[in-house]
Coordinates of C-alpha atoms and ligand atoms in Angstrom, one line a residue:
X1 CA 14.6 -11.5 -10.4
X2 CA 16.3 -8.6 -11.8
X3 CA 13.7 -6.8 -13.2
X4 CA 10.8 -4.9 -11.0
X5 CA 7.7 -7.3 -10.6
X6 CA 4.5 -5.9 -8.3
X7 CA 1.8 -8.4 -7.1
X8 CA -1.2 -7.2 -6.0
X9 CA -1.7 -9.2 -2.6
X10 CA -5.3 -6.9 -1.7
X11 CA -7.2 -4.4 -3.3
X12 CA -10.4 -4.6 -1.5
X13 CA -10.8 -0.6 -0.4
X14 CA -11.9 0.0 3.5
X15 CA -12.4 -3.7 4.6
X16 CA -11.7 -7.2 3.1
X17 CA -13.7 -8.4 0.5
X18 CA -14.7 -12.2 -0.7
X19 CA -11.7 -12.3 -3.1
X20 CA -9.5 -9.5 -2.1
X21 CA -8.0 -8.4 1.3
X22 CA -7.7 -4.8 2.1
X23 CA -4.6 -3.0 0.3
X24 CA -1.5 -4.6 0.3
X25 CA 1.0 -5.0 -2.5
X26 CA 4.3 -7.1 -3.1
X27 CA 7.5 -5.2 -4.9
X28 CA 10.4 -7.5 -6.1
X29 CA 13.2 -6.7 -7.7
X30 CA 17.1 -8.2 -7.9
X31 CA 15.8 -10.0 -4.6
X32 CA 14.5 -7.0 -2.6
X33 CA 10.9 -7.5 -1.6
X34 CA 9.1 -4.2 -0.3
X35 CA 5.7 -4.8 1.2
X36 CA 3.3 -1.4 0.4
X37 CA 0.5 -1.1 3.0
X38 CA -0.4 -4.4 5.1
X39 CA -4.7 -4.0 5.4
X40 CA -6.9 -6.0 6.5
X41 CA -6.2 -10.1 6.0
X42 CA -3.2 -9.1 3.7
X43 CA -0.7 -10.5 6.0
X44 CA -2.2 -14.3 5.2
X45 CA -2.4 -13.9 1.5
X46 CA 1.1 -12.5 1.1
X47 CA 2.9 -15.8 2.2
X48 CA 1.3 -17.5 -1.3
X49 CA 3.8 -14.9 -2.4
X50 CA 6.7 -14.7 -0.5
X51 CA 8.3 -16.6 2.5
X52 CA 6.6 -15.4 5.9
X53 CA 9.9 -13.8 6.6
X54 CA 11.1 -12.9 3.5
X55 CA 9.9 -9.2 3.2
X56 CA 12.8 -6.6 3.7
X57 CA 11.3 -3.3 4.5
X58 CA 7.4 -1.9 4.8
X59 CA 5.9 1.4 3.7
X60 CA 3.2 1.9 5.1
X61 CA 0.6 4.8 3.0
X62 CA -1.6 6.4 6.3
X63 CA -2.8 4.8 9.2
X64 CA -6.3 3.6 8.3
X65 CA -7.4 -0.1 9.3
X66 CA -7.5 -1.4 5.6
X67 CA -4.0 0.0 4.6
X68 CA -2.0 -0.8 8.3
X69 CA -3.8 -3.4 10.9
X70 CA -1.9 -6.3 10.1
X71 CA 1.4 -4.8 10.6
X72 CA 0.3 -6.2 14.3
X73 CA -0.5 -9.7 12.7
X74 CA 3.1 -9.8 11.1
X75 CA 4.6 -8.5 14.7
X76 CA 2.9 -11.6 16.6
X77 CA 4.6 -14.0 13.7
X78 CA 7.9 -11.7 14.0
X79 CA 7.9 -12.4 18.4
X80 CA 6.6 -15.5 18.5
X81 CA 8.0 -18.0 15.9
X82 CA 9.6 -20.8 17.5
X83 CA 13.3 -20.2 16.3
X84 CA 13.2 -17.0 18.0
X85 CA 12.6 -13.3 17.6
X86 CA 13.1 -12.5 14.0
X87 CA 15.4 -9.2 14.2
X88 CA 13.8 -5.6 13.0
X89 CA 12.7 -4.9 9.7
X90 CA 12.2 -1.1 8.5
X91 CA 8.7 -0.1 8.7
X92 CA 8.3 3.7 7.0
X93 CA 4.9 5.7 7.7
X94 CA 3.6 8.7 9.0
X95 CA 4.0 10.0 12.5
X96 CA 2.2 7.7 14.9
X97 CA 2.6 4.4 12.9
X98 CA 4.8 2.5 16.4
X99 CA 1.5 3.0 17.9
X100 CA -0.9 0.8 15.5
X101 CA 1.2 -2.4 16.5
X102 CA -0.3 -2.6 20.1
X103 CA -0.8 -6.0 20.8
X104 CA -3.0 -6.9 23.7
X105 CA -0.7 -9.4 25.8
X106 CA -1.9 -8.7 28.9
X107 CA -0.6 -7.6 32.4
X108 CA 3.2 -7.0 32.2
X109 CA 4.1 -7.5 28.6
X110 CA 4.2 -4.2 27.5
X111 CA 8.2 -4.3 27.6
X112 CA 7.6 -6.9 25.0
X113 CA 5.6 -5.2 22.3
X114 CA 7.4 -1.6 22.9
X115 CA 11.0 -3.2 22.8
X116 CA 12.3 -2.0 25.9
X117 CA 13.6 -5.7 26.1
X118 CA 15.7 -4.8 23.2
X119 CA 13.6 -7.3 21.0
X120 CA 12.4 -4.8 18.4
X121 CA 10.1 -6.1 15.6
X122 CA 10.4 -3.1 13.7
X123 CA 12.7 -0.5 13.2
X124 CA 10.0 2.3 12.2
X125 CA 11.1 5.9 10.3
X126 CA 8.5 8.4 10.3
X127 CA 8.3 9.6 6.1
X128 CA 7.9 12.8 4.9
X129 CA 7.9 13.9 1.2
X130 CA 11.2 13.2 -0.9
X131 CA 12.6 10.5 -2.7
X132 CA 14.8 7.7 -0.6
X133 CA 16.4 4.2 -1.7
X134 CA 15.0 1.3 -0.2
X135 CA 17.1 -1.9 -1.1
X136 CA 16.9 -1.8 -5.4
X137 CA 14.0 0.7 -5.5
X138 CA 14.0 4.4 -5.6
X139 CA 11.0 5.8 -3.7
X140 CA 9.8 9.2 -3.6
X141 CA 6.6 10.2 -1.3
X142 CA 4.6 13.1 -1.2
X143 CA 1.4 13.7 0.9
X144 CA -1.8 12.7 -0.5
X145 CA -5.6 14.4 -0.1
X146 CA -7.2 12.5 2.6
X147 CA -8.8 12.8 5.9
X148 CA -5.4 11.7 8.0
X149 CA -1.7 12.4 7.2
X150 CA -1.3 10.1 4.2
X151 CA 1.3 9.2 1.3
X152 CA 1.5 8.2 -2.4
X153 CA 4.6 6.8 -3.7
X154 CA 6.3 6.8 -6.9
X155 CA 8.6 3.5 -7.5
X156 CA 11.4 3.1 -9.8
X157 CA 13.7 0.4 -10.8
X158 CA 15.6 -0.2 -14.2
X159 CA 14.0 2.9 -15.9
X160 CA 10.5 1.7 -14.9
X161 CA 8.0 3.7 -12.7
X162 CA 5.2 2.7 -10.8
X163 CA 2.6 5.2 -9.0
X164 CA 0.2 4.6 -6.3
X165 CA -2.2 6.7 -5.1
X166 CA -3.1 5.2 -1.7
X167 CA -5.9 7.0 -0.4
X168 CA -7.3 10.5 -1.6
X169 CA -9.6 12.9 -3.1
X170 CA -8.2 14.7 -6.3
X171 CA -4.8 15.9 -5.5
X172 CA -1.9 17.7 -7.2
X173 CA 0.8 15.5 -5.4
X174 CA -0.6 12.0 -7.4
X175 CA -0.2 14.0 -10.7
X176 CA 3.1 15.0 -10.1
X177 CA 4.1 11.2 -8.2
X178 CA 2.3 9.6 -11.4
X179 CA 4.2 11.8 -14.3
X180 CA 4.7 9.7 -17.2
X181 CA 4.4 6.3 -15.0
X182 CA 4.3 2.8 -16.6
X183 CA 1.3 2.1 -14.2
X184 CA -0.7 4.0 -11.7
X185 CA -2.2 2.1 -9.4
X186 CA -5.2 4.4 -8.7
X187 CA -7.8 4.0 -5.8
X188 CA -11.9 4.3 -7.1
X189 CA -13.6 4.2 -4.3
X190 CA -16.3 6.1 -5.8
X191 CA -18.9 5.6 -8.8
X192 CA -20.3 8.9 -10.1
X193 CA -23.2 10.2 -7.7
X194 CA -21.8 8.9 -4.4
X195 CA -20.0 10.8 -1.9
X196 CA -17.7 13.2 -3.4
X197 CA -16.5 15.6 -0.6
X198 CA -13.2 17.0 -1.4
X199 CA -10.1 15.2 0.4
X200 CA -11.3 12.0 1.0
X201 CA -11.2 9.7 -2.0
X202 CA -12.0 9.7 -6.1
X203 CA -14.3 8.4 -8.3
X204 CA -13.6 5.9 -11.1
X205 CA -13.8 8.6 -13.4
X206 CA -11.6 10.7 -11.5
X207 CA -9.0 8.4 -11.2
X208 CA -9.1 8.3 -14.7
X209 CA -8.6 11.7 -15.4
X210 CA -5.7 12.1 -12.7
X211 CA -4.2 8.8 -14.9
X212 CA -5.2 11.1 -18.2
X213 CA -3.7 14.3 -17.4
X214 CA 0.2 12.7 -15.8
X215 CA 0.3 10.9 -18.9
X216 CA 0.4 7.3 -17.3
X217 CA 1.0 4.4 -19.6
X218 CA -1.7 2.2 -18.1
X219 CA -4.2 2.7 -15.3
X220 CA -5.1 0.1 -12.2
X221 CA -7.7 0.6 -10.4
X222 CA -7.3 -0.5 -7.0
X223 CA -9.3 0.2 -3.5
X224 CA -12.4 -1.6 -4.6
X225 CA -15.4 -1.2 -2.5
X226 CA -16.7 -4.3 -2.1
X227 CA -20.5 -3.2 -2.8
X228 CA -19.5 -1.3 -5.7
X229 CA -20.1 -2.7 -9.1
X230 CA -16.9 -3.6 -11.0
X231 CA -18.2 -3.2 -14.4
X232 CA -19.9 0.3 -13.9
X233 CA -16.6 1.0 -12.0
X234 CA -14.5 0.2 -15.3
X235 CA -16.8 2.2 -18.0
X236 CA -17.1 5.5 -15.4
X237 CA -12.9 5.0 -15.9
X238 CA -13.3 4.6 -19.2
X239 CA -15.1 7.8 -20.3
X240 CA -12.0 9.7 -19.1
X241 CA -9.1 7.4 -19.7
X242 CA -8.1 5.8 -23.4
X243 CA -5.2 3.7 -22.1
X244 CA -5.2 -0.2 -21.0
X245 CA -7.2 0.1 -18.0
X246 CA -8.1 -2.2 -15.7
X247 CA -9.4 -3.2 -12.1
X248 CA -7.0 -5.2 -9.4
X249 CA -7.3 -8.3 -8.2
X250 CA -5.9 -10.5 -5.6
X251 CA -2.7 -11.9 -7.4
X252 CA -2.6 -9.6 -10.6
X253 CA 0.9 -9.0 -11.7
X254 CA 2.2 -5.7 -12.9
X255 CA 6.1 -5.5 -14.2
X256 CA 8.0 -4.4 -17.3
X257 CA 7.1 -6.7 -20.3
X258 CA 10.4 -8.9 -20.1
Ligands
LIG1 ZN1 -8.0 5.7 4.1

């Protein structure tokens, strides 16, 4: 497909859900598929939309369990499928990222999951704010407001722009990443009256208002909490955001209206 296409494969925020897994979400364009963060469970429900092996390159937003554990689900399919050792695939995230994917082998395979056999899984590139290509899309990253080193991204194709938040409590960086987006995909973990420390994530409503003041054109919701309520979730957004608004799901596709 020429144009940009993004499927939301998981938006359940800090573990799986019933319908959701944790963050995860598919970018296609001109043939290029980009996998953003690989959560929880996301690494099953991502082959209903795309081959097993047909992702090209991972960004990965911070090293949380819900945005980066199966990483080590897709390395076991990478090593151990029986036509061989698929080769490396990029794998951008912050520093420390290698050492997520640790599978536990046992005694004397370590060679195997660090590569010293030459076997790589992964190439991984540490990111750091900027814009880079990766196949069709133009990515630019900044650091985010959250409790470990973690970033947003802006992604263009074809005059189109998508922003996504990852995880974090009001921050400068999302305005500028989500500056006159077509979509920002926003995390809510937060209703009004719960946990609001700085740094750490945003309400609904502040979501909304970050989605407000960079002038997006429409407003996702994403990073559900599983045991927060989705309709109070969408009218705390609502209060600070007039645009098309509207929570993920599992499967929800976002693109340029062809
Ligand atoms: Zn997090």
């Amino acid at each position: 497909m020429a144009r940009m296409r993004v499927t939301v494969i998981g938006c359940a925020g800090s573990f799986p859900g019933p319908d959701s897994p944790a963050s995860c979400y598919l970018l296609e364009a001109e043939g290029g598929r980009l996998g953003i963060d690989v959560g929880n469970g996301a690494r099953g429900v991502l082959q209903r939309h795309a081959e097993l092996f047909g992702i090209d390159a991972i960004c990965v937003s911070h090293l949380h369990a819900d945005h980066c554990t199966d990483l080590e689900a897709y390395w076991v399919a990478r090593q151990f499928t029986p036509d061989g050792p698929r080769p490396p695939i990029p794998v951008y995230g912050p520093r420390g990222t290698a050492g997520r994917v640790r599978p536990e082998l046992g005694p004397g395979s370590d060679h195997i999951v660090d590569g010293s056999d030459g076997q790589r899984r992964f190439d991984f590139r540490e990111l750091e704010p900027g814009s880079f290509g990766i196949g069709p899309f133009l990515i630019t990253a900044d650091r985010v407001n959250h409790p470990v080193e973690t970033f947003g991204f802006r992604v263009q194709h074809d005059g189109w722009r998508l922003a996504y938040s990852a995880d974090t409590g009001e921050s400068d960086a999302l305005l500028r990443l989500a500056a006159d987006a077509d979509v920002l995909l926003c995390e809510a973990s937060f209703l009004d009256g719960q946990d609001t420390r700085p740094d750490l994530h945003l309400t609904a409503r502040q979501a909304a208002a970050h989605a407000a003041r960079a002038g997006a054109g429409q407003l996702v919701l994403t990073h559900l909490v599983p045991w927060n309520d989705r309709d109070r979730t969408l009218a705390e957004a609502a209060a600070a955001f007039g645009g098309p608004l509207s929570l993920a799901t599992s499967g929800l596709v976002l693109g340029p209206a062809s």
